[in-house]
Short mmCIF file of C-alpha atoms in Angstrom, two decimals:
data_model
loop_
_atom_site.label_atom_id
_atom_site.label_comp_id
_atom_site.label_asym_id
_atom_site.label_seq_id
_atom_site.Cartn_x
_atom_site.Cartn_y
_atom_site.Cartn_z
CA MET K 1 6.35 42.21 90.45
CA GLU K 2 5.90 43.07 86.80
CA LEU K 3 2.86 40.80 86.74
CA PHE K 4 0.84 43.27 88.73
CA SER K 5 1.79 46.38 86.74
CA PHE K 6 -1.65 46.31 85.16
CA VAL K 7 -3.22 47.03 88.55
CA ASP K 8 -1.52 50.44 88.51
CA ASP K 9 -2.71 50.88 84.92
CA ILE K 10 -6.32 50.33 85.98
CA ARG K 11 -6.01 52.84 88.81
CA ARG K 12 -4.66 55.41 86.37
CA MET K 13 -7.64 55.00 83.93
CA ASP K 14 -10.15 57.84 84.05
CA LYS K 15 -13.85 57.71 83.28
CA ARG K 16 -13.43 58.31 79.53
CA GLN K 17 -11.01 55.46 79.11
CA ILE K 18 -13.28 53.09 80.98
CA ILE K 19 -16.15 53.95 78.67
CA TYR K 20 -13.83 53.53 75.69
CA GLN K 21 -12.81 50.06 76.86
CA ILE K 22 -16.42 49.03 77.31
CA LEU K 23 -17.33 50.29 73.84
CA ASN K 24 -14.32 48.46 72.41
CA PHE K 25 -15.52 45.28 74.04
CA GLY K 26 -19.02 45.81 72.62
CA MET K 27 -17.60 46.37 69.13
CA ILE K 28 -15.73 43.07 69.22
CA ILE K 29 -18.80 41.16 70.33
CA SER K 30 -21.09 42.71 67.74
CA THR K 31 -18.55 42.24 64.93
CA ALA K 32 -18.33 38.55 65.70
CA LEU K 33 -22.10 38.28 65.84
CA MET K 34 -22.45 40.15 62.53
CA ILE K 35 -19.99 37.84 60.79
CA TRP K 36 -21.89 34.81 62.02
CA LYS K 37 -25.29 36.18 61.00
CA GLY K 38 -23.87 37.29 57.66
CA LEU K 39 -22.66 33.75 57.03
CA ILE K 40 -26.12 32.44 57.83
CA VAL K 41 -27.63 34.78 55.21
CA ILE K 42 -25.03 34.03 52.53
CA THR K 43 -25.27 30.28 52.90
CA ALA K 44 -29.04 30.16 53.59
CA SER K 45 -28.29 27.58 56.28
CA GLU K 46 -29.22 27.92 59.94
CA SER K 47 -25.81 26.61 61.02
CA PRO K 48 -23.28 27.18 58.24
CA ILE K 49 -20.24 25.83 60.08
CA VAL K 50 -20.40 22.47 61.81
CA VAL K 51 -17.82 20.26 63.47
CA VAL K 52 -17.79 16.53 62.70
CA LEU K 53 -18.52 14.72 65.96
CA SER K 54 -18.40 11.02 65.09
CA GLY K 55 -16.34 8.68 62.99
CA SER K 56 -19.19 7.46 60.81
CA MET K 57 -17.83 9.24 57.72
CA GLU K 58 -14.25 8.06 58.01
CA PRO K 59 -11.86 8.09 56.24
CA ALA K 60 -13.25 11.23 54.60
CA PHE K 61 -14.05 13.20 57.76
CA HIS K 62 -12.63 12.56 61.17
CA ARG K 63 -13.79 13.81 64.52
CA GLY K 64 -12.79 17.43 64.79
CA ASP K 65 -12.95 18.40 61.11
CA LEU K 66 -14.86 21.51 60.10
CA LEU K 67 -17.50 21.61 57.36
CA VAL K 68 -18.93 24.64 55.59
CA LEU K 69 -22.58 24.14 54.60
CA THR K 70 -25.00 25.76 52.18
CA ASN K 71 -28.72 25.22 51.98
CA HIS K 72 -30.00 27.26 49.02
CA ARG K 73 -33.48 26.34 47.83
CA GLU K 74 -32.37 26.06 44.19
CA GLU K 75 -29.84 23.35 45.02
CA PRO K 76 -31.66 20.06 44.50
CA ILE K 77 -31.16 17.10 46.81
CA ARG K 78 -29.21 14.52 44.81
CA ALA K 79 -27.67 11.14 45.54
CA GLY K 80 -24.01 11.34 46.54
CA ASP K 81 -24.37 14.67 48.34
CA ILE K 82 -23.05 14.88 51.87
CA CYS K 83 -25.80 16.42 53.96
CA VAL K 84 -26.08 17.47 57.57
CA PHE K 85 -29.49 16.71 59.00
CA ARG K 86 -31.30 16.72 62.29
CA ILE K 87 -33.79 14.03 63.28
CA GLU K 88 -37.04 15.32 64.73
CA GLY K 89 -36.86 15.36 68.50
CA ARG K 90 -33.06 15.11 68.64
CA GLU K 91 -30.70 18.04 68.77
CA ILE K 92 -27.41 16.57 67.57
CA PRO K 93 -26.97 16.93 63.79
CA ILE K 94 -25.63 14.03 61.75
CA VAL K 95 -23.30 14.23 58.73
CA HIS K 96 -23.97 11.40 56.26
CA ARG K 97 -24.21 10.77 52.52
CA ILE K 98 -27.45 10.55 50.52
CA ILE K 99 -27.87 7.19 48.79
CA LYS K 100 -31.49 7.17 47.61
CA VAL K 101 -33.65 10.00 46.28
CA HIS K 102 -37.32 9.85 45.22
CA GLU K 103 -38.65 13.19 44.02
CA LYS K 104 -42.14 14.09 42.86
CA ASP K 105 -43.33 16.73 40.38
CA ASP K 106 -44.34 19.17 43.11
CA ASP K 107 -40.76 19.26 44.47
CA TYR K 108 -41.52 16.94 47.37
CA VAL K 109 -38.36 14.92 47.96
CA LYS K 110 -37.75 11.96 50.24
CA PHE K 111 -34.29 10.51 50.63
CA LEU K 112 -32.26 7.96 52.55
CA THR K 113 -28.80 8.46 54.03
CA LYS K 114 -25.89 6.26 55.09
CA GLY K 115 -22.55 6.94 56.68
CA ASP K 116 -19.56 5.90 54.58
CA ASN K 117 -18.10 3.99 57.50
CA ASN K 118 -21.37 2.26 58.42
CA ASN K 119 -22.46 -1.01 56.88
CA VAL K 120 -26.18 -0.28 56.99
CA ASP K 121 -28.26 2.72 56.02
CA ASP K 122 -29.57 5.19 58.57
CA ARG K 123 -33.11 3.84 58.97
CA GLY K 124 -32.15 2.61 62.43
CA LEU K 125 -31.24 6.17 63.41
CA TYR K 126 -34.43 7.86 62.24
CA ALA K 127 -37.41 8.45 64.50
CA PRO K 128 -39.60 5.38 65.09
CA GLY K 129 -41.76 4.79 62.05
CA GLN K 130 -39.74 7.21 59.93
CA LEU K 131 -38.44 5.63 56.74
CA TRP K 132 -37.20 8.68 54.81
CA LEU K 133 -35.80 12.14 55.40
CA GLU K 134 -37.35 15.26 53.94
CA LYS K 135 -36.08 18.71 53.01
CA LYS K 136 -37.17 20.14 56.34
CA ASP K 137 -34.75 17.88 58.22
CA VAL K 138 -31.72 19.20 56.31
CA ILE K 139 -29.46 21.84 57.85
CA GLY K 140 -27.31 22.05 54.72
CA ARG K 141 -25.12 20.32 52.18
CA ALA K 142 -21.36 20.15 52.87
CA ARG K 143 -19.48 22.29 50.36
CA GLY K 144 -16.13 23.03 51.99
CA PHE K 145 -13.81 21.28 54.35
CA VAL K 146 -11.07 22.34 56.75
CA PRO K 147 -9.30 19.61 58.73
CA TYR K 148 -8.62 19.46 62.48
CA ILE K 149 -9.75 23.02 63.39
CA GLY K 150 -12.98 21.87 65.03
CA MET K 151 -11.06 19.98 67.71
CA VAL K 152 -10.99 23.23 69.70
CA THR K 153 -14.81 23.18 69.92
CA ILE K 154 -14.85 19.53 70.93
CA ILE K 155 -12.27 20.07 73.69
CA MET K 156 -14.15 23.10 74.96
CA ASN K 157 -17.34 21.05 75.12
CA ASP K 158 -15.72 18.13 76.86
CA TYR K 159 -13.98 20.32 79.43
CA PRO K 160 -16.29 23.26 80.16
CA GLN K 161 -13.93 24.63 82.83
CA LEU K 162 -11.45 25.29 80.03
CA LYS K 163 -14.10 27.23 78.12
CA TYR K 164 -14.93 29.47 81.08
CA PHE K 165 -11.25 29.99 81.83
CA VAL K 166 -10.44 31.06 78.26
CA LEU K 167 -13.48 33.34 78.06
CA ALA K 168 -12.69 34.93 81.43
CA THR K 169 -9.05 35.51 80.53
CA LEU K 170 -9.90 37.00 77.14
CA GLY K 171 -12.55 39.28 78.65
CA PHE K 172 -10.16 40.40 81.33
CA PHE K 173 -7.37 41.27 78.90
CA VAL K 174 -9.70 43.15 76.57
CA LEU K 175 -11.05 45.21 79.43
CA VAL K 176 -7.67 45.99 80.86
CA HIS K 177 -5.58 46.53 77.74
CA ARG K 178 -4.72 50.10 77.06
CA GLU K 179 -3.53 51.39 73.71
CA ASN K 180 -0.47 53.50 74.57
CA MET L 1 9.10 35.69 82.76
CA HIS L 2 7.55 38.44 80.77
CA SER L 3 9.91 37.89 77.82
CA PHE L 4 9.43 34.09 77.99
CA LEU L 5 5.67 34.50 77.75
CA SER L 6 5.92 37.00 74.92
CA ARG L 7 8.29 34.68 73.03
CA LEU L 8 5.90 31.81 73.47
CA ASN L 9 3.07 34.02 72.30
CA THR L 10 5.00 35.13 69.21
CA LEU L 11 5.97 31.54 68.38
CA PHE L 12 2.41 30.35 68.72
CA ALA L 13 1.01 33.18 66.60
CA PHE L 14 3.62 32.60 63.92
CA THR L 15 2.88 28.85 63.77
CA ILE L 16 -0.83 29.50 63.39
CA SER L 17 -0.18 32.09 60.68
CA VAL L 18 2.06 29.75 58.70
CA LEU L 19 -0.46 26.92 58.93
CA ALA L 20 -3.26 29.23 57.83
CA VAL L 21 -1.27 30.51 54.83
CA LEU L 22 -0.36 26.95 53.79
CA THR L 23 -3.97 25.82 54.06
CA ILE L 24 -5.23 28.77 52.04
CA GLY L 25 -2.47 28.18 49.51
CA VAL L 26 -3.46 24.56 49.09
CA PHE L 27 -7.09 25.59 48.66
CA VAL L 28 -6.40 28.37 46.13
CA SER L 29 -3.90 26.39 44.07
CA THR L 30 -6.47 23.74 43.19
CA TYR L 31 -9.54 25.95 43.04
CA PHE L 32 -9.94 25.76 39.27
CA GLU L 33 -9.14 22.08 38.87
CA LYS L 34 -11.96 20.18 37.16
CA TYR L 35 -11.12 16.53 37.99
CA HIS L 36 -12.77 15.09 34.87
CA GLU L 37 -12.15 11.54 33.68
CA THR L 38 -13.76 8.99 31.39
CA VAL L 39 -15.06 5.65 32.62
CA SER L 40 -16.75 2.64 31.11
CA ILE L 41 -19.92 1.17 32.64
CA GLY L 42 -21.73 -1.94 31.46
CA VAL L 43 -24.91 -3.72 32.55
CA ASN L 44 -25.72 -7.42 32.24
CA LYS L 45 -29.05 -9.19 32.63
CA PRO L 46 -31.34 -6.57 34.15
CA ILE L 47 -34.47 -8.17 35.61
CA VAL L 48 -37.30 -6.97 37.85
CA LYS L 49 -38.68 -8.82 40.84
CA HIS L 50 -41.80 -8.05 42.86
CA MET L 51 -41.22 -8.61 46.56
CA THR L 52 -42.03 -7.27 49.98
CA ASP L 53 -39.60 -4.57 51.02
CA TYR L 54 -39.03 -5.24 54.73
CA SER L 55 -36.44 -2.50 54.93
CA ALA L 56 -38.94 0.19 53.96
CA ASN L 57 -42.72 0.26 53.99
CA ARG L 58 -43.27 -3.52 54.14
CA LYS L 59 -45.33 -3.38 50.98
CA LYS L 60 -44.63 -5.18 47.73
CA ASN L 61 -42.28 -3.02 45.68
CA ASP L 62 -40.25 -3.62 42.56
CA LEU L 63 -36.69 -4.81 43.02
CA GLY L 64 -34.27 -4.41 40.13
CA VAL L 65 -31.44 -6.95 39.84
CA LEU L 66 -28.50 -6.53 37.48
CA GLN L 67 -24.81 -7.24 37.09
CA LEU L 68 -22.28 -4.45 36.60
CA ASN L 69 -19.11 -4.06 34.58
CA LEU L 70 -16.88 -1.17 35.64
CA ASP L 71 -13.61 -0.16 34.00
CA MET L 72 -11.72 3.01 34.91
CA ASN L 73 -8.33 4.46 35.79
CA LEU L 74 -8.49 7.44 38.12
CA ASN L 75 -4.86 7.71 39.15
CA GLN L 76 -4.35 11.14 37.56
CA LEU L 77 -7.12 12.70 39.64
CA PHE L 78 -4.94 12.60 42.77
CA ASP L 79 -3.14 15.93 43.09
CA TRP L 80 -1.69 17.31 46.33
CA ASN L 81 -5.09 18.49 47.53
CA VAL L 82 -6.98 15.21 47.12
CA LYS L 83 -7.17 13.19 50.34
CA GLN L 84 -9.65 10.66 49.07
CA LEU L 85 -12.11 9.88 46.28
CA PHE L 86 -15.56 8.59 47.06
CA LEU L 87 -16.98 6.90 43.93
CA TYR L 88 -20.70 6.24 43.65
CA LEU L 89 -22.79 4.74 40.86
CA ILE L 90 -26.28 6.25 40.57
CA ALA L 91 -29.25 4.64 38.82
CA GLU L 92 -31.55 7.45 37.70
CA TYR L 93 -35.04 6.92 36.31
CA VAL L 94 -38.54 8.40 36.12
CA THR L 95 -41.80 6.83 37.25
CA PRO L 96 -45.42 7.94 37.10
CA THR L 97 -45.44 8.55 40.86
CA ASN L 98 -42.04 10.21 41.20
CA SER L 99 -40.61 12.64 38.66
CA LEU L 100 -37.04 11.75 39.66
CA ASN L 101 -35.56 8.72 41.38
CA GLN L 102 -31.91 8.20 42.25
CA VAL L 103 -30.61 5.03 43.84
CA VAL L 104 -26.94 4.42 44.62
CA LEU L 105 -26.12 0.85 43.52
CA TRP L 106 -22.39 0.73 44.22
CA ASP L 107 -19.79 2.85 45.93
CA LYS L 108 -16.10 2.70 46.77
CA ILE L 109 -13.57 4.70 48.75
CA ILE L 110 -10.15 5.20 47.18
CA ARG L 111 -7.63 6.78 49.50
CA ARG L 112 -4.58 8.65 48.43
CA GLY L 113 -1.85 6.17 47.62
CA GLU L 114 -4.16 3.26 46.83
CA ASN L 115 -4.35 1.99 43.29
CA ALA L 116 -7.18 3.80 41.48
CA ARG L 117 -7.51 1.34 38.60
CA ILE L 118 -10.82 -0.47 38.78
CA TYR L 119 -11.76 -3.42 36.61
CA LEU L 120 -14.86 -5.26 37.82
CA HIS L 121 -16.73 -7.71 35.65
CA ASP L 122 -20.19 -9.16 36.28
CA ILE L 123 -20.39 -8.08 39.90
CA ALA L 124 -23.66 -7.85 41.82
CA THR L 125 -24.78 -4.41 42.93
CA LYS L 126 -23.61 -3.49 46.41
CA TYR L 127 -27.01 -2.15 47.45
CA TYR L 128 -30.53 -3.26 46.63
CA PHE L 129 -32.31 -1.48 43.77
CA TRP L 130 -35.71 -0.99 45.45
CA ASP L 131 -38.19 1.23 43.68
CA ASP L 132 -40.52 3.43 45.71
CA GLY L 133 -43.50 1.66 44.14
CA GLU L 134 -44.01 -0.86 41.36
CA ASN L 135 -42.81 0.96 38.27
CA LEU L 136 -39.53 -0.61 37.21
CA ARG L 137 -40.88 -2.83 34.45
CA SER L 138 -40.01 -1.45 30.98
CA ASN L 139 -38.35 1.52 32.69
CA ASN L 140 -35.43 3.26 31.01
CA VAL L 141 -32.70 3.61 33.66
CA THR L 142 -29.49 5.65 33.29
CA LEU L 143 -26.42 4.51 35.19
CA SER L 144 -23.86 7.24 35.83
CA LEU L 145 -20.74 7.27 37.93
CA ALA L 146 -19.58 10.28 39.93
CA TRP L 147 -16.87 10.97 42.48
CA ASN L 148 -16.75 13.16 45.53
CA ILE L 149 -13.34 14.80 45.91
CA ILE L 150 -12.44 15.04 49.61
CA PRO L 151 -9.64 17.63 49.75
CA ASN L 152 -6.98 18.22 52.34
CA ALA L 153 -8.63 21.65 52.64
CA GLY L 154 -11.07 23.33 50.31
CA ARG L 155 -14.17 22.64 48.33
CA LEU L 156 -16.01 19.32 48.41
CA LEU L 157 -16.62 18.74 44.72
CA HIS L 158 -19.04 16.27 43.15
CA VAL L 159 -17.79 15.49 39.64
CA PRO L 160 -19.83 13.38 37.23
CA ALA L 161 -17.76 11.08 35.03
CA ASN L 162 -17.88 10.96 31.24
CA GLY L 163 -19.38 7.73 30.08
CA SER L 164 -22.83 6.88 31.42
CA THR L 165 -24.96 4.06 30.09
CA SER L 166 -28.67 3.34 29.83
CA PHE L 167 -30.70 0.17 29.80
CA ILE L 168 -34.36 -0.85 29.85
CA PHE L 169 -35.79 -3.34 32.30
CA SER L 170 -37.86 -6.23 30.98
CA ASP L 171 -41.63 -5.80 30.95
CA GLN L 172 -42.32 -8.94 33.00
CA TYR L 173 -41.53 -9.86 36.57
CA THR L 174 -38.99 -12.62 37.15
CA THR L 175 -39.76 -14.98 39.98
CA SER L 176 -36.82 -16.82 41.43
CA ARG L 177 -38.74 -20.03 41.91
CA ALA L 178 -41.96 -20.83 40.06
CA ALA L 179 -44.79 -21.53 42.50
CA SER L 180 -43.69 -22.61 45.95
CA PRO L 181 -40.48 -21.03 47.22
CA LYS L 182 -38.55 -22.87 49.93
CA PRO L 183 -39.63 -21.45 53.25
CA ASN L 184 -36.99 -19.16 54.62
CA LEU L 185 -37.33 -16.80 57.55
CA ASN L 186 -34.25 -14.72 56.83
CA GLN L 187 -36.31 -11.78 55.51
CA LEU L 188 -38.17 -11.43 58.79
CA PHE L 189 -35.05 -10.00 60.41
CA ASP L 190 -35.21 -6.23 60.19
CA TRP L 191 -33.30 -3.85 62.44
CA ASN L 192 -35.84 -4.20 65.24
CA VAL L 193 -35.86 -7.99 65.44
CA LYS L 194 -33.50 -9.25 68.12
CA GLN L 195 -34.66 -12.84 68.00
CA LEU L 196 -37.34 -15.13 66.64
CA PHE L 197 -38.90 -17.77 68.89
CA LEU L 198 -40.56 -20.41 66.67
CA TYR L 199 -43.12 -22.80 68.15
CA LEU L 200 -45.16 -25.59 66.57
CA ILE L 201 -48.63 -25.98 68.12
CA ALA L 202 -50.76 -29.09 67.89
CA GLU L 203 -54.38 -28.01 68.26
CA TYR L 204 -57.32 -30.38 68.66
CA VAL L 205 -60.75 -30.85 70.28
CA THR L 206 -61.79 -33.60 72.68
CA PRO L 207 -65.13 -34.47 74.33
CA THR L 208 -63.70 -33.35 77.68
CA ASN L 209 -61.89 -30.18 76.51
CA SER L 210 -63.21 -27.84 73.85
CA LEU L 211 -59.69 -26.66 72.97
CA ASN L 212 -56.30 -28.23 73.51
CA GLN L 213 -52.96 -26.75 72.45
CA ILE L 214 -49.65 -28.54 72.88
CA VAL L 215 -46.29 -27.19 71.75
CA LEU L 216 -44.46 -30.07 70.08
CA TRP L 217 -41.30 -28.27 68.89
CA ASP L 218 -39.68 -24.90 69.34
CA LYS L 219 -36.53 -23.13 68.28
CA ILE L 220 -34.74 -19.88 69.01
CA ILE L 221 -33.16 -18.06 66.07
CA ARG L 222 -31.03 -15.13 67.07
CA ARG L 223 -30.30 -12.22 64.81
CA GLY L 224 -27.43 -13.10 62.56
CA GLU L 225 -28.02 -16.84 62.66
CA ASN L 226 -29.17 -18.54 59.50
CA ALA L 227 -32.96 -18.69 59.50
CA ARG L 228 -33.34 -21.41 56.83
CA ILE L 229 -34.66 -24.57 58.44
CA TYR L 230 -34.83 -27.90 56.72
CA LEU L 231 -35.61 -30.79 59.10
CA HIS L 232 -36.76 -34.18 57.90
CA ASP L 233 -38.25 -37.00 59.96
CA ILE L 234 -37.30 -35.57 63.33
CA ALA L 235 -38.96 -36.61 66.56
CA THR L 236 -41.09 -34.06 68.39
CA LYS L 237 -39.10 -32.13 70.97
CA TYR L 238 -41.77 -32.45 73.63
CA TYR L 239 -44.14 -35.28 74.54
CA PHE L 240 -47.65 -35.07 73.11
CA TRP L 241 -49.57 -36.00 76.26
CA ASP L 242 -53.33 -35.62 76.12
CA ASP L 243 -55.26 -34.54 79.18
CA GLY L 244 -57.31 -37.72 78.98
CA GLU L 245 -57.70 -40.60 76.55
CA ASN L 246 -59.10 -38.93 73.46
CA LEU L 247 -56.38 -38.86 70.84
CA ARG L 248 -57.55 -41.87 68.82
CA SER L 249 -59.18 -40.81 65.53
CA ASN L 250 -58.66 -37.20 66.52
CA ASN L 251 -58.16 -34.60 63.83
CA VAL L 252 -55.13 -32.55 64.90
CA THR L 253 -53.97 -29.31 63.24
CA LEU L 254 -50.27 -28.47 63.35
CA SER L 255 -49.48 -24.79 62.94
CA LEU L 256 -46.23 -22.90 63.28
CA ALA L 257 -45.98 -19.43 64.75
CA TRP L 258 -43.13 -17.13 65.71
CA ASN L 259 -42.74 -14.67 68.50
CA ILE L 260 -40.86 -11.59 67.33
CA ILE L 261 -38.61 -10.35 70.13
CA PRO L 262 -37.81 -6.76 69.18
CA ASN L 263 -34.97 -4.56 70.24
CA ALA L 264 -37.78 -2.37 71.57
CA GLY L 265 -41.46 -2.50 70.76
CA CYS L 266 -44.37 -4.88 70.51
CA LEU L 267 -43.89 -8.56 71.21
CA LEU L 268 -45.72 -9.94 68.22
CA HIS L 269 -47.02 -13.45 67.82
CA VAL L 270 -47.33 -14.16 64.12
CA PRO L 271 -48.95 -17.34 62.78
CA ALA L 272 -47.27 -18.63 59.65
CA ASN L 273 -49.02 -19.44 56.40
CA GLY L 274 -49.00 -23.17 55.81
CA SER L 275 -50.49 -25.35 58.50
CA THR L 276 -51.28 -29.02 58.12
CA SER L 277 -53.78 -31.50 59.59
CA PHE L 278 -53.69 -35.21 60.23
CA ILE L 279 -55.81 -37.85 61.96
CA PHE L 280 -54.45 -40.23 64.58
CA SER L 281 -55.11 -43.94 64.08
CA ASP L 282 -58.14 -45.40 65.82
CA GLN L 283 -56.16 -48.12 67.60
CA TYR L 284 -53.54 -47.95 70.24
CA THR L 285 -50.03 -48.99 69.22
CA THR L 286 -48.08 -51.22 71.55
CA SER L 287 -44.32 -50.88 71.26
CA ARG L 288 -43.53 -54.51 70.54
CA ALA L 289 -46.20 -55.09 67.92
CA ALA L 290 -45.02 -52.28 65.67
CA SER L 291 -41.49 -53.55 64.97
CA PRO L 292 -41.15 -57.29 65.59
CA LYS L 293 -37.61 -58.31 66.36
CA PRO L 294 -36.39 -61.07 64.04
CA SER L 295 -35.50 -64.21 65.95
CA SER L 296 -31.94 -65.25 65.56
#
């Protein structure tokens, strides 16, 4: 019954080691959070890493690919850029390419997007009456690309039991693991 | 069981590590690559039209029309970290209302392994060149090509090509047909029009009824069907019965209207421009008198 050897380990832990394990756990959580927030600051984007959810940008990006975004104010919106935007009132961001840009002297920009794999532009996707996108709708411009990694996120979202199982198992092992 | 699990764990961790190192290696090895290339762009016959832009604000905007010549060979851009090239041709110009305008006129996807030699002569632009306003006449437009490098892993680069070209639009509008264009309902179909229901109403007044309306002809045009109609000397689809005996010498107005059936939204009834009137004869016609049969 080697499987249950950890039960004896837990019984042998004294108060100091329990506190140490809890602090260890807290360190891991806060390190992850700091890395994420640090990325948000460096890239100036509210969501610097996104997973491609649809096939509207094939064959460049497939479902499950990971994109790294930046959204610095000095980077102008230009035709050809791949931008991730959110339509007002909807929460799912869309990754498409900018095909038309009309910019005024006071830095007001309006632009139109289209997915590479779509035949028509995105006007049918925008909010009713909306003909153009503006800077406030943009989450960021895609600057880097890593293939396939985002599939993990998609699977976890499609099968939430798997997500809870993985989180529970990880939490359990972190709490119970003892550095000998 | 314990050693089987730990072996599986080690194998899995090693696979992930190798994949990560390979990916980072691919990214670092092409980090400084510039992907520059020279292309040749030409423009033929640039003209400006003034039409209603149904895809945008439904106002009359300027539409630029031109033919393109493109000549380039991009085969040497494909190294081991290039999955695909996305080429796009941008028309860039300045107007009094907007300090910068960029419109993509043509694009193309070239995947790894496909032939990257492009020679196109006198092709139409892939997308419409609508201005956000009416300022294309005499405007100096720069056409430049650029490509978006989609890597296997790494940076998404936008590289402008060497070899842009400029041209100036004419200072007058070009109309496709001089005064009366052939009626064509194809431009009514925007993304929210599922179907058009056309109906021809005959409207007239009689001593007994102050208003009479009879539909003489109708037609359904679904989205995607050709909306150009040319019918000559057809009979009316429905009988023109009067509610009485007051059609002789009556002045009847024929007007066409369409009912826009949207995907979602208002059901509009839109009267067309271009109605006609006529006056019925003041005598009844009997069927035999009109076309006498020749005796054999």
